[in-house]
CSV table of C-alpha atoms in Angstrom, one decimal:
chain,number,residue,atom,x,y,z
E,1,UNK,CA,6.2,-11.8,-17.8
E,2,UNK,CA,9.6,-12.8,-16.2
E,3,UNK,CA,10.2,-9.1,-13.8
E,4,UNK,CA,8.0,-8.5,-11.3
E,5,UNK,CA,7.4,-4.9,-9.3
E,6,UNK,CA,5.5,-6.6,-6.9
E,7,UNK,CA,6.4,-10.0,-6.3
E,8,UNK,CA,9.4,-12.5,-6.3
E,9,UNK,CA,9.9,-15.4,-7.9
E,10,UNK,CA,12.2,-18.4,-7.3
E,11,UNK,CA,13.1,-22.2,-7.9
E,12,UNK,CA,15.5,-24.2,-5.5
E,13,UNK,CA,15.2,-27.8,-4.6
E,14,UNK,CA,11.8,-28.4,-6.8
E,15,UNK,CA,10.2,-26.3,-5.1
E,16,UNK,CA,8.7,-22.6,-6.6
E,17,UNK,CA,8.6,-19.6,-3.4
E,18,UNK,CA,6.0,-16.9,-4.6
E,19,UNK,CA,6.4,-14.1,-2.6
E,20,UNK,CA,4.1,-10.8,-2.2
E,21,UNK,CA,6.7,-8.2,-2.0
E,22,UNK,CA,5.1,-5.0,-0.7
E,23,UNK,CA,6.4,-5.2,2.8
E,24,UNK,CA,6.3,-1.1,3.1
E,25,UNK,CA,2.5,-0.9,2.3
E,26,UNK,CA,2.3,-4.3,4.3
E,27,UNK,CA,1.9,-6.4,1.2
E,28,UNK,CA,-1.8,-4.2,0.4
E,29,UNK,CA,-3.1,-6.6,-2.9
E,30,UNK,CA,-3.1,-4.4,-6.4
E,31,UNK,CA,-4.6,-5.3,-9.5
E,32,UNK,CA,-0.9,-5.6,-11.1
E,33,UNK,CA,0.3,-8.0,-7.6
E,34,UNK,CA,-2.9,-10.0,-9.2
E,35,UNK,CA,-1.9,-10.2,-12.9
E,36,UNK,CA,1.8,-11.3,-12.0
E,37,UNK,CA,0.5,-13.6,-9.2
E,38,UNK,CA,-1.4,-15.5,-12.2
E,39,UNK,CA,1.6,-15.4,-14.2
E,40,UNK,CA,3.9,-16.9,-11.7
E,41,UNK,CA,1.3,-19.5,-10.3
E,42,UNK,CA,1.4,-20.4,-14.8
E,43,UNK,CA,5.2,-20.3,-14.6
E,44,UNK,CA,5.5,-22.8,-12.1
E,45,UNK,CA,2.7,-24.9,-13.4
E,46,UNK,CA,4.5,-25.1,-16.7
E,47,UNK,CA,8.1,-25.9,-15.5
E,48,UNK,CA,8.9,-29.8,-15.2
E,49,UNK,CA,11.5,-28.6,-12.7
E,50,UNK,CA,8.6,-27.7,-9.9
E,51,UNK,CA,6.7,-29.9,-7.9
E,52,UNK,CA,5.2,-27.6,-4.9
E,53,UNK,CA,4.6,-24.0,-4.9
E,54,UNK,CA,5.0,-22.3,-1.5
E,55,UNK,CA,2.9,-18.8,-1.4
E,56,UNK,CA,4.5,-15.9,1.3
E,57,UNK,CA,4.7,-12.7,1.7
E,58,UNK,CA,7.7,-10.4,2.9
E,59,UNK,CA,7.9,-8.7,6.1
E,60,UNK,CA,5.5,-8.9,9.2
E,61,UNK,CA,2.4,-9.3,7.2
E,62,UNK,CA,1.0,-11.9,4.1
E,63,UNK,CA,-1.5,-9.2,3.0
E,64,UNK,CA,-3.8,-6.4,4.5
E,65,UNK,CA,-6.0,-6.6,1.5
E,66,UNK,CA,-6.7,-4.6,-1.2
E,67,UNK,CA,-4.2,-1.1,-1.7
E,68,UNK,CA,-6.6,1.2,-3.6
E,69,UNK,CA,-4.2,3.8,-2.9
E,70,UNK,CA,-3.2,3.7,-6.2
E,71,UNK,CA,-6.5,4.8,-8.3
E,72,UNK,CA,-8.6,1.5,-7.7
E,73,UNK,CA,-8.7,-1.7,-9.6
E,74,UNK,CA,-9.4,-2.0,-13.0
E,75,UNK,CA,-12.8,-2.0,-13.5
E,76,UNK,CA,-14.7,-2.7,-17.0
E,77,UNK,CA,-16.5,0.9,-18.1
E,78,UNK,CA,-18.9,-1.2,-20.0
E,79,UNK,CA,-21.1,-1.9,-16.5
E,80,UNK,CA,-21.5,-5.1,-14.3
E,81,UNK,CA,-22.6,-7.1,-17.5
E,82,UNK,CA,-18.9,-7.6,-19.2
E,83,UNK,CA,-16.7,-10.2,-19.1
E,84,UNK,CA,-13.9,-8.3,-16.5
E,85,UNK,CA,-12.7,-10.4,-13.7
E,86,UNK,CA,-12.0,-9.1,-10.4
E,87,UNK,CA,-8.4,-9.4,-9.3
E,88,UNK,CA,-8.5,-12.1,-6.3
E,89,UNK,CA,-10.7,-14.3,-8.4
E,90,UNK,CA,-7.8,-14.5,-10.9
E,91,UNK,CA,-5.5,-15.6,-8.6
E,92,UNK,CA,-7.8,-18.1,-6.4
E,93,UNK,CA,-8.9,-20.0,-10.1
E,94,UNK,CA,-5.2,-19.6,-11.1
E,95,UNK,CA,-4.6,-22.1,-8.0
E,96,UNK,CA,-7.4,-23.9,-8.6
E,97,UNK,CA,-6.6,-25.1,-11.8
E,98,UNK,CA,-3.2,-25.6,-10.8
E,99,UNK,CA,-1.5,-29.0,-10.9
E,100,UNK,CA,1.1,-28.9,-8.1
E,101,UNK,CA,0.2,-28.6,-4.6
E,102,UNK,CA,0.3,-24.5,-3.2
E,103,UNK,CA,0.9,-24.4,0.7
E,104,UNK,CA,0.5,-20.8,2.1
E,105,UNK,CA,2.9,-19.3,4.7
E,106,UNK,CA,1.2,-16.6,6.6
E,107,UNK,CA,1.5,-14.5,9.6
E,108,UNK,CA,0.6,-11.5,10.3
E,109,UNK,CA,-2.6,-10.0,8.8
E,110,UNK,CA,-4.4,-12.0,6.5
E,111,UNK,CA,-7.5,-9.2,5.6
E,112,UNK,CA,-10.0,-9.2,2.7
E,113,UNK,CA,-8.3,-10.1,-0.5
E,114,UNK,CA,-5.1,-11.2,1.7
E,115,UNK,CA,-7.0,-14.3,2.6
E,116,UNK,CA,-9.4,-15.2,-0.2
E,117,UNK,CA,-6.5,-15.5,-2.6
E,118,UNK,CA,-4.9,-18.2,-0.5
E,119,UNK,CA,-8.1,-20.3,0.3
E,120,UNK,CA,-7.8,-22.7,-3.3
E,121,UNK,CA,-4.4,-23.7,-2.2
E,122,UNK,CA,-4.0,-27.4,-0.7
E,123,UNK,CA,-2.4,-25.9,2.8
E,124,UNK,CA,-2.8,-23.1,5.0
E,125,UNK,CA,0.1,-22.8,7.4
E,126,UNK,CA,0.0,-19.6,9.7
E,127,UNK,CA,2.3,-17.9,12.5
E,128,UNK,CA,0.5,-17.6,16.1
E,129,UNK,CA,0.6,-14.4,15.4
E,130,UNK,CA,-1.3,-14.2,12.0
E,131,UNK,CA,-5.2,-12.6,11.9
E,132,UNK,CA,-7.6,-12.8,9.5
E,133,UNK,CA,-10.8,-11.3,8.4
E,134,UNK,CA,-13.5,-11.5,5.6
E,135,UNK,CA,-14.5,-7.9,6.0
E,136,UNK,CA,-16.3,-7.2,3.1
E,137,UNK,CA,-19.6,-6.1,4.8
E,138,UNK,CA,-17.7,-3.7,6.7
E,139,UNK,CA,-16.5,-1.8,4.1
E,140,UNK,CA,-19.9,-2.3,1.4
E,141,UNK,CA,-18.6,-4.6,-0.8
E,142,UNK,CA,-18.8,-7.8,-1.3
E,143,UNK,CA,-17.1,-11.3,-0.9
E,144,UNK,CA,-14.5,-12.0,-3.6
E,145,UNK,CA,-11.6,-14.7,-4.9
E,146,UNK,CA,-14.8,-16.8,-5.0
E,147,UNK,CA,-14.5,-17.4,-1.5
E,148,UNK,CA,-18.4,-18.0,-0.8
E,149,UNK,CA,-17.2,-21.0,-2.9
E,150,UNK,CA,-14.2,-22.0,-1.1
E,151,UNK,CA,-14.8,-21.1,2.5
E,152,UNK,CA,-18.0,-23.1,3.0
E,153,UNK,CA,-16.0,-26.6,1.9
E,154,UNK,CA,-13.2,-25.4,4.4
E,155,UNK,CA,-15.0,-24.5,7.4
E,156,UNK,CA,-18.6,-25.4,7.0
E,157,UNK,CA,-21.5,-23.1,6.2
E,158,UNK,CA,-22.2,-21.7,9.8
E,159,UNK,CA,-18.7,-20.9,10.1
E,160,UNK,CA,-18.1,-19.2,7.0
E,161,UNK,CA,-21.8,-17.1,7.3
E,162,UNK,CA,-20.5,-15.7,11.0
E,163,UNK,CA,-17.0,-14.8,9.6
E,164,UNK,CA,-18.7,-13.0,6.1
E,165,UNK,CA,-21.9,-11.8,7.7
E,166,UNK,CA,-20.0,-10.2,10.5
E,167,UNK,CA,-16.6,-9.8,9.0
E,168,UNK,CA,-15.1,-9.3,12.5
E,169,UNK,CA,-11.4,-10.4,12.6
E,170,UNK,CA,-10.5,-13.1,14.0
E,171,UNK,CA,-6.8,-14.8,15.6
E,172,UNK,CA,-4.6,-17.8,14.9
E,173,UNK,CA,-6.3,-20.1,17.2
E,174,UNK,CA,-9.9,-19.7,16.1
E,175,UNK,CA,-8.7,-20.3,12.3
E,176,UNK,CA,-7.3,-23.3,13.1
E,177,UNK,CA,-9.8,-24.5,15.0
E,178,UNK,CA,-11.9,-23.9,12.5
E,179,UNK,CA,-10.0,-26.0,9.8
E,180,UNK,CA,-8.8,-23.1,8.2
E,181,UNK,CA,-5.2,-23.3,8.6
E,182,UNK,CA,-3.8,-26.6,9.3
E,183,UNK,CA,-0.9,-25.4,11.7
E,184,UNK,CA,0.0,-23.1,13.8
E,185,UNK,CA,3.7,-22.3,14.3
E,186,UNK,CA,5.9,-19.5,15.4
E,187,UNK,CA,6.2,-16.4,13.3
E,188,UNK,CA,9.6,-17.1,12.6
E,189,UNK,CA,9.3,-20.7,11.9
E,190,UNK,CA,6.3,-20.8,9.8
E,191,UNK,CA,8.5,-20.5,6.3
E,192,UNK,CA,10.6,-23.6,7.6
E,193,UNK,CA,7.5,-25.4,8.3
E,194,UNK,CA,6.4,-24.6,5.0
E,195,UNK,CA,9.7,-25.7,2.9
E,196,UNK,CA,9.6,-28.9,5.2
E,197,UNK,CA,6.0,-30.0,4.1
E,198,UNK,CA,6.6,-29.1,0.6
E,199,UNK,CA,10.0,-31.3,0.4
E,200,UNK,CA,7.9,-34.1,1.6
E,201,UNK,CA,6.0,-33.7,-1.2
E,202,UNK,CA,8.1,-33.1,-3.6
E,203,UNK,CA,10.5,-36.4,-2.4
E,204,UNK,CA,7.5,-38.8,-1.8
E,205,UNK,CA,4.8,-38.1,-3.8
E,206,UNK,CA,4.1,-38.7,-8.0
E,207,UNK,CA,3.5,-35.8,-9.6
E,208,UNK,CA,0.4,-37.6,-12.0
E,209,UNK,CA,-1.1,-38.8,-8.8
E,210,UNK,CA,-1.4,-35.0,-6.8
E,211,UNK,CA,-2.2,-33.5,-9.9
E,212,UNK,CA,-5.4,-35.7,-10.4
E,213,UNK,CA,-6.4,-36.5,-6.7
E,214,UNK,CA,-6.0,-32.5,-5.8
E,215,UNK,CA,-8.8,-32.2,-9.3
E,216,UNK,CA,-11.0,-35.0,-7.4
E,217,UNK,CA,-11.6,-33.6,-4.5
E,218,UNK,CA,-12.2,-30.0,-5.7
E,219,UNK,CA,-14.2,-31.0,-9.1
E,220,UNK,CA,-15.9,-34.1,-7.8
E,221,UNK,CA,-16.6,-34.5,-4.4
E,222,UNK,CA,-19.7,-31.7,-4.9
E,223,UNK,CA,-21.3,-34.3,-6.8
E,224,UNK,CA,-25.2,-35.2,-5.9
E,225,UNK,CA,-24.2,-38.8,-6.1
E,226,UNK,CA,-20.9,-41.0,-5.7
E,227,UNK,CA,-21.9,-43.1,-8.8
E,228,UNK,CA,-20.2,-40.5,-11.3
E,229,UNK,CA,-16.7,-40.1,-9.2
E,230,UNK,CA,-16.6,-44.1,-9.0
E,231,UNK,CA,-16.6,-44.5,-12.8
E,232,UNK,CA,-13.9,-42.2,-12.6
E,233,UNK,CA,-12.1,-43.8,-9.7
E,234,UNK,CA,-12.6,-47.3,-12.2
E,235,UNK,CA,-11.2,-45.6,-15.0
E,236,UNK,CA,-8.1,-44.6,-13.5
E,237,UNK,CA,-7.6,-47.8,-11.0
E,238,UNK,CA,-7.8,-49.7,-14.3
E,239,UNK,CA,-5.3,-47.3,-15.9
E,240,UNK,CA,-2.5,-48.6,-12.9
E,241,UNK,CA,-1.3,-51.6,-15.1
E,242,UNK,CA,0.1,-49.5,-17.6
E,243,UNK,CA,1.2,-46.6,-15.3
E,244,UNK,CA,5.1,-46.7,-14.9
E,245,UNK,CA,4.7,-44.5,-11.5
E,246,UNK,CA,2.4,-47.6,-9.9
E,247,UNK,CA,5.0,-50.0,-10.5
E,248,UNK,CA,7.5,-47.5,-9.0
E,249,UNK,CA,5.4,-46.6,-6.0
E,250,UNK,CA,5.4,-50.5,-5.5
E,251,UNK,CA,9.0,-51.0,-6.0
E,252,UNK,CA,10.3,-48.2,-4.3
E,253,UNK,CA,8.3,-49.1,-1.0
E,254,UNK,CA,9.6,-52.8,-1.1
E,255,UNK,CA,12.7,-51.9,-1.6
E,256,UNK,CA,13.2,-49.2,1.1
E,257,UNK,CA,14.1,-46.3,-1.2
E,258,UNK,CA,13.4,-43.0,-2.3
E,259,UNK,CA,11.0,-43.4,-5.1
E,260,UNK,CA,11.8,-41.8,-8.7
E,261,UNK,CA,8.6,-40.9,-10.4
E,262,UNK,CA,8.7,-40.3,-14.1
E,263,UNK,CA,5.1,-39.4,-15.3
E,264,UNK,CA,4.3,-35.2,-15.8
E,265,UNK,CA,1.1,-33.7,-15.3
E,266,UNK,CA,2.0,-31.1,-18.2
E,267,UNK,CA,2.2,-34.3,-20.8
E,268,UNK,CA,0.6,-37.6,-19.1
E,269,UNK,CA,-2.4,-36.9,-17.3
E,270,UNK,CA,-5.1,-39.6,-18.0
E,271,UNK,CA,-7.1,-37.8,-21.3
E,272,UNK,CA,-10.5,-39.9,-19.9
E,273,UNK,CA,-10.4,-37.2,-17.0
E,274,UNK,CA,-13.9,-35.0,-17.3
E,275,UNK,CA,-11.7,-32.0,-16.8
E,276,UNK,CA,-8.8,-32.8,-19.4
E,277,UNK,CA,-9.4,-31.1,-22.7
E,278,UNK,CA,-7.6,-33.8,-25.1
C-alpha cells in the first residue's frame, strides 16, 4: 500500500511525517485511516533511510475520534470470540513494535481513538490549545488502542482510573502535568518543535541502541524482579566490544564530531534479545 485516501506519507532529512489527513471531518479515525496508519508506521520501519517517525494530523485538530459516519468499523460477524482486531489497537501495537522512535504532534482535540493511538509512541508533544478525552464511558463502549495498558505506565493508575472512569475532557496543562505530553508549545509551533526533537535524534543517537532501549523499557521494566532485565543488560554490555557503534559513540565524543553510526535495527539487532525471533 503506497496511496493513501486518508493519510500522507513523507521522507525528508531521515525523518518519516505521518499525517492524518481528514481535516474536513476534523481528522474523525476510520477503520481504513487504521489499516494504512499500520502500513505507513511498517514502511518507515522497513526503510534504512528513516530514523524518527513524527505522527500529525492536518488542520486544527489531531483527531476527534472515531468517524462512524461511514457504516461503523469492521466488525467480525462471527461474535466477540474471533480473532478481529479493533482498529486503534492496530495502530498503538504497530508503534509498539516499532523500532524507531514516534513523537506525536498534536493540538487541537485529541478524543477517544485520537488519543489512544498515540500513547505507544516515545513523545507526546501538544499545542496549548490541544484537549483530550478518554470518553469511552460516555458513549457505552469501552477503552481501546490498549490504552488501559499504556495509560497506567504514563500517568499512574489514579490518574488514568479518573480520566477513563469519568471520561471528562480535559486541557493542555492538566496533560502535561500529568506526564502525558511532555511539552507544551504554541499551536503553530508545535510541528517545529516536533522536527527539532526528532533531528536530535536522528543526528545523535545509534539506531541499534534506540531500537533496543525503547524494547527495555516497554517489554521489561513490568518485570516482578530486576534479576531477568540484568542478565539482559549483561548480555548486551558484554556485546559492546564487538559493536562498531560503541567504538564510534566513543570516538566521535573525543573527537568533537558528529558521530556516524553504522549498525541497522532491520539487520543487526542482538539475536540474544527475548523479543528477537532469530
Amino acid at each position: 500500500m503506497t496511496d493513501y485516501a486518508e493519510i500522507t506519507y513523507r521522507v525528508a532529512d531521515r525523518i518519516a511525517t505521518i499525517t492524518l489527513n481528514r481535516p474536513q471531518a476534523r481528522n474523525g479515525y476510520t477503520v481504513r485511516m487504521s489499516d494504512e496508519l499500520a502500513d505507513a508506521f511498517g514502511r518507515a520501519d522497513a526503510d534504512e533511510d528513516v530514523r524518527v517517525v513524527v505522527l500529525t494530523g492536518e488542520g486544527k485538530d489531531f483527531s476527534v475520534g472515531a468517524d462512524l459516519s461511514q457504516g461503523g468499523f469492521d466488525f467480525d460477524q462471527n461474535g466477540p470470540d474471533t480473532a478481529w482486531q479493533e482498529p486503534a489497537g492496530r495502530v498503538s501495537k504497530r508503534v509498539f513494535q516499532l523500532n524507531k522512535p514516534v513523537i506525536a504532534a498534536i493540538k487541537g482535540a485529541a478524543i477517544g481513538g485520537g488519543i489512544t493511538i498515540t500513547l505507544s509512541a516515545d513523545y507526546r508533544l501538544a499545542a496549548t490549545d490541544s484537549r483530550f478525552g478518554f470518553v469511552f464511558v460516555r458513549r457505552g463502549i469501552y477503552p481501546e488502542g490498549a490504552s488501559a495498558w499504556f495509560l497506567p505506565r504514563l500517568v499512574g493508575m489514579g490518574r488514568a482510573m479518573d480520566w477513563m472512569v469519568s471520561g471528562r475532557v480535559f486541557d493542555a496543562q492538566e496533560a502535561h502535568s500529568a506526564g502525558l505530553v511532555h511539552s507544551l508549545h504554541e499551536p503553530d509551533k508545535v510541528l517545529d518543535a516536533a522536527y527539532e526533537l526528532a533531528a536530535d535524534l536522528a543526528a545523535n543517537t545509534a539506531p541499534v541502541s534506540v531500537a533496543v532501549t525503547r524494547q527495555l523499557l516497554y517489554r521489561m521494566s513490568g518485570m516482578d524482579s530486576p534479576l531477568p532485565v540484568h542478565e539482559v543488560d549483561s548480555k548486551l554490555i558484554a556485546s559492546i566490544m564487538s559493536n562498531p557503534d560503541a567504538a564510534e559513540g566513543v570516538l566521535s565524543f573525543l573527537q568533537k564530531r558528529p558521530p556516524k553510526f553504522t549498525l541497522s535495527p532491520n539487520n543487526d539487532l542482538p539475536e540474544f534479545l527475548p523479543w528477537v525471533k532469530g
